[in-house]
PDB file of C-alpha atoms and ligand atoms in Angstrom:
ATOM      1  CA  UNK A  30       5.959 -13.489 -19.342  1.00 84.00           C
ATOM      2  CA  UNK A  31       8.256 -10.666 -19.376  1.00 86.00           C
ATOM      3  CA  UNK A  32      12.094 -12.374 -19.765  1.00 92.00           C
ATOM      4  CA  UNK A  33      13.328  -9.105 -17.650  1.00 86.00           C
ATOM      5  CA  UNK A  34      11.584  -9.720 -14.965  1.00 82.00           C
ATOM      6  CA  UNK A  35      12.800 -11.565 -12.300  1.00 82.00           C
ATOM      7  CA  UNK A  36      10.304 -13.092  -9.678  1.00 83.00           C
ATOM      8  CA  UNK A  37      11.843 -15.382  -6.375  1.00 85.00           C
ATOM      9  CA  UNK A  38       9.016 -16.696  -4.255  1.00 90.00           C
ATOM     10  CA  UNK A  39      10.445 -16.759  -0.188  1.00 91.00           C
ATOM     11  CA  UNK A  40       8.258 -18.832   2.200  1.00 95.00           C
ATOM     12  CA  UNK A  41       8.485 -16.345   5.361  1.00 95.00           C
ATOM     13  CA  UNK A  42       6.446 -14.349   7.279  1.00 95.00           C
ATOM     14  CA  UNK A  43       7.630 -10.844   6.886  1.00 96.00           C
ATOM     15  CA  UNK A  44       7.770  -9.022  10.756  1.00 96.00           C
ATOM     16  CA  UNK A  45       9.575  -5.675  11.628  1.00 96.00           C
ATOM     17  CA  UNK A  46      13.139  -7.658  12.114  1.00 98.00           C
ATOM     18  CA  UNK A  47      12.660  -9.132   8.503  1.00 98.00           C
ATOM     19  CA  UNK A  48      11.152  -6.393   6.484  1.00 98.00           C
ATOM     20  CA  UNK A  49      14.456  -4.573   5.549  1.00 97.00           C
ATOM     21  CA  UNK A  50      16.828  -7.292   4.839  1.00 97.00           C
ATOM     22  CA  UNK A  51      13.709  -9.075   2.488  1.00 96.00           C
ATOM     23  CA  UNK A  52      12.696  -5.681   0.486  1.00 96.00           C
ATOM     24  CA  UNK A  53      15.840  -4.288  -0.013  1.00 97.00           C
ATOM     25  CA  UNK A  54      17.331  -3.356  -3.291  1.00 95.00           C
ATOM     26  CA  UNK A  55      13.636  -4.129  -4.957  1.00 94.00           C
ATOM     27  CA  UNK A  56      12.335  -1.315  -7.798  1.00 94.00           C
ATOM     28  CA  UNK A  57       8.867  -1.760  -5.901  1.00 96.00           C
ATOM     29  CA  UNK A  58       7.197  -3.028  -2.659  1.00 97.00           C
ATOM     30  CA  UNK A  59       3.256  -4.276  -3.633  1.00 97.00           C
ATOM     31  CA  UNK A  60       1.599  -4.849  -0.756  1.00 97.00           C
ATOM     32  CA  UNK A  61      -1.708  -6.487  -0.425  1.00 94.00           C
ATOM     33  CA  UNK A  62      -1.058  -8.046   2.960  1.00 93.00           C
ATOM     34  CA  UNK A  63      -4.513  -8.654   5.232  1.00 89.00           C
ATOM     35  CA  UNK A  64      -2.998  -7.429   8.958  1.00 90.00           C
ATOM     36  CA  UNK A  65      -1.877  -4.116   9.885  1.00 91.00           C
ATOM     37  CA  UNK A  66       1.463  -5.763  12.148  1.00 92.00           C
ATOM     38  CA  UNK A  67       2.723  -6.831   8.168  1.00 95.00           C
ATOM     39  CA  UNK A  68       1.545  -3.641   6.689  1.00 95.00           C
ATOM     40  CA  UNK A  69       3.445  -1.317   9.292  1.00 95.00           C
ATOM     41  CA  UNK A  70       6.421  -3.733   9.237  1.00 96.00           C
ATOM     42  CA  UNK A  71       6.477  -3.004   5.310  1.00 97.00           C
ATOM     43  CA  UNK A  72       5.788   0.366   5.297  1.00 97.00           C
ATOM     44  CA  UNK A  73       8.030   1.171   8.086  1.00 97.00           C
ATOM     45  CA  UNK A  74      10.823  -0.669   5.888  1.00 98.00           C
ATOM     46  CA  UNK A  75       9.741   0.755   2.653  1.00 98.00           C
ATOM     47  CA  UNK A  76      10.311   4.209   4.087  1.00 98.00           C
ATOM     48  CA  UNK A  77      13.459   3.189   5.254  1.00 98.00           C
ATOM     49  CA  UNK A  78      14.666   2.051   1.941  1.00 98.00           C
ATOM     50  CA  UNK A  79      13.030   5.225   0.142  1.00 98.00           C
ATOM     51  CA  UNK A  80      11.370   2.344  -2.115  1.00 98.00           C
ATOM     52  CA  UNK A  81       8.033   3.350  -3.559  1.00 98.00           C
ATOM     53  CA  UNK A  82       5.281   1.300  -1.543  1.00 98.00           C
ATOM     54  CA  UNK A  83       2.075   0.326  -3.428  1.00 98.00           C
ATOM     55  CA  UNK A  84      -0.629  -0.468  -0.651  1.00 98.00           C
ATOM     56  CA  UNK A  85      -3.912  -2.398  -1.705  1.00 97.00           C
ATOM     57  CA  UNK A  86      -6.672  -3.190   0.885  1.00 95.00           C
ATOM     58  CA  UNK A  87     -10.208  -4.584   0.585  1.00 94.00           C
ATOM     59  CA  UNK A  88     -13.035  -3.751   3.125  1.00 91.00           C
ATOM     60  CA  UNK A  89     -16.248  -5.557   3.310  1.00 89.00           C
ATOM     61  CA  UNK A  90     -17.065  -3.508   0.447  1.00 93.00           C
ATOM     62  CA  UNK A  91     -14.595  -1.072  -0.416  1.00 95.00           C
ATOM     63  CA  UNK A  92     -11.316  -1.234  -1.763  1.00 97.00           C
ATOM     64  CA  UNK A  93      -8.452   1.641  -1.325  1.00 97.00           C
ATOM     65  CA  UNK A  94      -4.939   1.546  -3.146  1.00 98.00           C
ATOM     66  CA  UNK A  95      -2.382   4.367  -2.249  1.00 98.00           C
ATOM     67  CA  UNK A  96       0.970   4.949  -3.214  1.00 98.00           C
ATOM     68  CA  UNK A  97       3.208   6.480  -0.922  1.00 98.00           C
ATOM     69  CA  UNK A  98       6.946   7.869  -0.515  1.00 98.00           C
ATOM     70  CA  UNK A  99       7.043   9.663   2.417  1.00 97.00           C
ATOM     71  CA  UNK A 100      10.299  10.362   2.028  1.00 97.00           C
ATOM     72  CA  UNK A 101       9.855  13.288  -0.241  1.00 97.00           C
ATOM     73  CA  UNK A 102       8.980  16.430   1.363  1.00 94.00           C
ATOM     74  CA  UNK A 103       5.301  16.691   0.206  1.00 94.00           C
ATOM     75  CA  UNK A 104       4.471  12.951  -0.156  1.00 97.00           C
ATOM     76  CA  UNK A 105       2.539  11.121   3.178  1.00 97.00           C
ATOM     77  CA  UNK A 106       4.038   8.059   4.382  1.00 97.00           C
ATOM     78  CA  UNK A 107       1.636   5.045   5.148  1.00 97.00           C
ATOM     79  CA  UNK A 108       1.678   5.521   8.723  1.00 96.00           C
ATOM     80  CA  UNK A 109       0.718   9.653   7.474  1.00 96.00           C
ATOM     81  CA  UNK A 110      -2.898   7.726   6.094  1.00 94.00           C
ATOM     82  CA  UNK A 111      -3.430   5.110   9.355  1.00 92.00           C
ATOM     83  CA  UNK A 112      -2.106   6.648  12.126  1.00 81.00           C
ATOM     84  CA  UNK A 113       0.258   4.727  14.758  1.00 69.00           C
ATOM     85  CA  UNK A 114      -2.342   2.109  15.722  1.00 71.00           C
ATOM     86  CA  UNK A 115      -4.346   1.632  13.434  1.00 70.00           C
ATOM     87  CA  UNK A 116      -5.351  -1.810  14.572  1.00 70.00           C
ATOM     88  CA  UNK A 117      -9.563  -2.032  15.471  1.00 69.00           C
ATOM     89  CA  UNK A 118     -10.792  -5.327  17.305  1.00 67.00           C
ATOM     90  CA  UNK A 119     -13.085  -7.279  14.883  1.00 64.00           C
ATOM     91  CA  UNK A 120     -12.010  -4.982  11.989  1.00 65.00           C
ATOM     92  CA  UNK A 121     -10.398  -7.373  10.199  1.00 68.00           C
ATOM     93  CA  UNK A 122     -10.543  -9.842   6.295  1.00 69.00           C
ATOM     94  CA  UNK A 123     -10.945 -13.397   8.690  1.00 70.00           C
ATOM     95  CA  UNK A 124     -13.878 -11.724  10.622  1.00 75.00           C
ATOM     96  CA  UNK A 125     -15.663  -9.154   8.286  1.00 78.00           C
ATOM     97  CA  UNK A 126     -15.272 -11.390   4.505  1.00 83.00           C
ATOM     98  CA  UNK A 127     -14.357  -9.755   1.180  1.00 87.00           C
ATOM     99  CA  UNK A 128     -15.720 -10.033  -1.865  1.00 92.00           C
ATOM    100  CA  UNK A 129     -13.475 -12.578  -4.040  1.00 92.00           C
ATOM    101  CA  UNK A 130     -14.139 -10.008  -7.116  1.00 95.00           C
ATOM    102  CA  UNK A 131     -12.977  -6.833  -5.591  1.00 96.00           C
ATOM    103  CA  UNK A 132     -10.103  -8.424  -4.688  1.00 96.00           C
ATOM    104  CA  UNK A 133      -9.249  -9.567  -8.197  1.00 96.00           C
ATOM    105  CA  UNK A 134      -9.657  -5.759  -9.125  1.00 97.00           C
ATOM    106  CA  UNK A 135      -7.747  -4.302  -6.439  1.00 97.00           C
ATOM    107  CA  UNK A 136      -5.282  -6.527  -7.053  1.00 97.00           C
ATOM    108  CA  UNK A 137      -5.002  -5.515 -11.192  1.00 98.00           C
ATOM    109  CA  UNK A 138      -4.780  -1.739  -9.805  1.00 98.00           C
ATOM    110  CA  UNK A 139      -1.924  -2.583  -7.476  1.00 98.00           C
ATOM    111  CA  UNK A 140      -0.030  -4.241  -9.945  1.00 97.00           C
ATOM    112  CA  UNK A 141      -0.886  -1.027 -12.648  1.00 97.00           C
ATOM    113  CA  UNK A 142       0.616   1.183 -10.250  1.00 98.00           C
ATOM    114  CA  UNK A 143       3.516  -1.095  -9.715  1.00 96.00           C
ATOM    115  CA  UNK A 144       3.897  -0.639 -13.284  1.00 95.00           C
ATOM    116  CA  UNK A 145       3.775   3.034 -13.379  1.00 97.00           C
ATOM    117  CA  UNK A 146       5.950   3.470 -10.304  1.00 96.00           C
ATOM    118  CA  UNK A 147       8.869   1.812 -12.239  1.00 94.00           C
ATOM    119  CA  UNK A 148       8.311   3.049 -15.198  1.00 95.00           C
ATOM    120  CA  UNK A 149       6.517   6.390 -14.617  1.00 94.00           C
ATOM    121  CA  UNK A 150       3.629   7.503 -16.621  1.00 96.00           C
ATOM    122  CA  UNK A 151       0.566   9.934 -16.206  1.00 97.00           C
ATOM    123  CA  UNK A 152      -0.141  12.016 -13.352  1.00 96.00           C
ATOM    124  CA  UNK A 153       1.551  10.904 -10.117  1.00 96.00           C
ATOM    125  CA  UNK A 154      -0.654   8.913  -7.674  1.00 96.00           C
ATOM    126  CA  UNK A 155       1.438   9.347  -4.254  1.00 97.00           C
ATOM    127  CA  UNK A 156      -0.616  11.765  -2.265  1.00 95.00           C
ATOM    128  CA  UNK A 157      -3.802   9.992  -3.054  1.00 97.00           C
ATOM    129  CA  UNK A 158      -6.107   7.275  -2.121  1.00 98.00           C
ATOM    130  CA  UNK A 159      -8.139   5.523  -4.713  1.00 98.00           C
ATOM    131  CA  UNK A 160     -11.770   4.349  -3.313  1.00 98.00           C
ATOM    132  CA  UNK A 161     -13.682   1.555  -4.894  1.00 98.00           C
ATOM    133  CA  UNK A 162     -16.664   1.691  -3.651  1.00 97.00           C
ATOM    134  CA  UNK A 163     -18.872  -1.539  -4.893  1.00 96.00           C
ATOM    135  CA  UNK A 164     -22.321  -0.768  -2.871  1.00 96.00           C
ATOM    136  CA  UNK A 165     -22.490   2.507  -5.294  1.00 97.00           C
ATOM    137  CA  UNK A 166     -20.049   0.864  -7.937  1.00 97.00           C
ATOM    138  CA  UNK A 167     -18.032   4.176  -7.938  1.00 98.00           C
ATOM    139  CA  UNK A 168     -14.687   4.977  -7.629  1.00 98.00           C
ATOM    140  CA  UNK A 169     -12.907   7.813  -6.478  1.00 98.00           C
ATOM    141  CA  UNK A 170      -9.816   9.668  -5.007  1.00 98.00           C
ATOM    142  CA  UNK A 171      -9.163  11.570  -2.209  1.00 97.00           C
ATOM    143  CA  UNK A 172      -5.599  13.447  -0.749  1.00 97.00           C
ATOM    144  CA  UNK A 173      -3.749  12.417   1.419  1.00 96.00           C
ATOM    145  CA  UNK A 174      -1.686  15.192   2.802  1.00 95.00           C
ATOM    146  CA  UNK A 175       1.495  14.499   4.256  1.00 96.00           C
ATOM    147  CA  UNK A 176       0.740  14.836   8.308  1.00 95.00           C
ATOM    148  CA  UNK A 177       3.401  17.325   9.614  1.00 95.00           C
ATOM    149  CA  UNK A 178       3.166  14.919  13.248  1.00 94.00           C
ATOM    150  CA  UNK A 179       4.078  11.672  11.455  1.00 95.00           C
ATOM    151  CA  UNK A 180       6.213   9.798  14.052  1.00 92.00           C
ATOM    152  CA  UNK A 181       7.191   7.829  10.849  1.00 94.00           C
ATOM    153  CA  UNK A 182       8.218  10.263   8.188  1.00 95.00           C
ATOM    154  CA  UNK A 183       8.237  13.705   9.760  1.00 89.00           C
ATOM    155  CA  UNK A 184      11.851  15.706   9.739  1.00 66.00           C
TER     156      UNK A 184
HETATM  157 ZN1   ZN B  17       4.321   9.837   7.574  1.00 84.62          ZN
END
């Protein structure tokens, strides 16, 4: 709807030898992907490319956004939240199901803090992780501190 925004749709499957060349020069990375191999391959590259990443996931039945440049000195990098491997047999959208709903709201968050990472407004939301929690239907935020071991984004 917006005439100054420009959108180009790519058909490929973004891997660590990808990432970089498809994300760079962008204003903001959105990621919503439902594997951690994608999400690391993103992260890793939106680190690289010190361009802001917006990370939405959906549990069984929580959601969590984050925003994260770990390239500033007190910000955590994605890998600062999961850890190196975060992978967990079984743990996973194709084995576990999501509710269709939550996704529609995690979804409308992500894009909101797209929004506000281009075009900054209100208190800053890297260093935190938003928690939708629908079995209480509560939200709420936690910090994530930068970890001073991050293999990622650790000087
Ligand atoms: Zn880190």
């Amino acid at each position: 709807l917006n005439p100054h925004v420009e959108a180009a749709a790519r058909l490929v499957r973004v891997d660590s030898v990808n990432a970089g060349a498809l994300l760079a020069g962008h204003d903001a990375i959105l990621d919503g992907t439902d594997n951690f191999a994608t999400r690391l391959a993103v992260a890793d590259a939106a680190l690289r490319l010190r361009i802001p990443l917006i990370a939405a996931a959906v549990g069984e039945f929580e959601g969590q956004l984050g925003v994260f440049r770990g390239w500033e000195a007190d910000k955590p990098c994605y890998r600062c939240f999961t850890g190196a491997d975060p992978e967990r047999p079984g743990i996973n959208c194709a084995e576990q199901g999501v509710l269709g709903a939550l996704t529609g709201v995690m979804g409308s968050l992500a894009a909101l803090e797209t929004i506000r990472a281009i075009v900054p407004f209100g208190e800053d939301s890297a260093g935190k992780l938003l928690i939708a929690d629908t079995l209480a239907l509560r939200f709420r935020t936690l910090a994530l501190p930068k970890d001073p071991g991050c293999l990622a984004c650790a000087a």
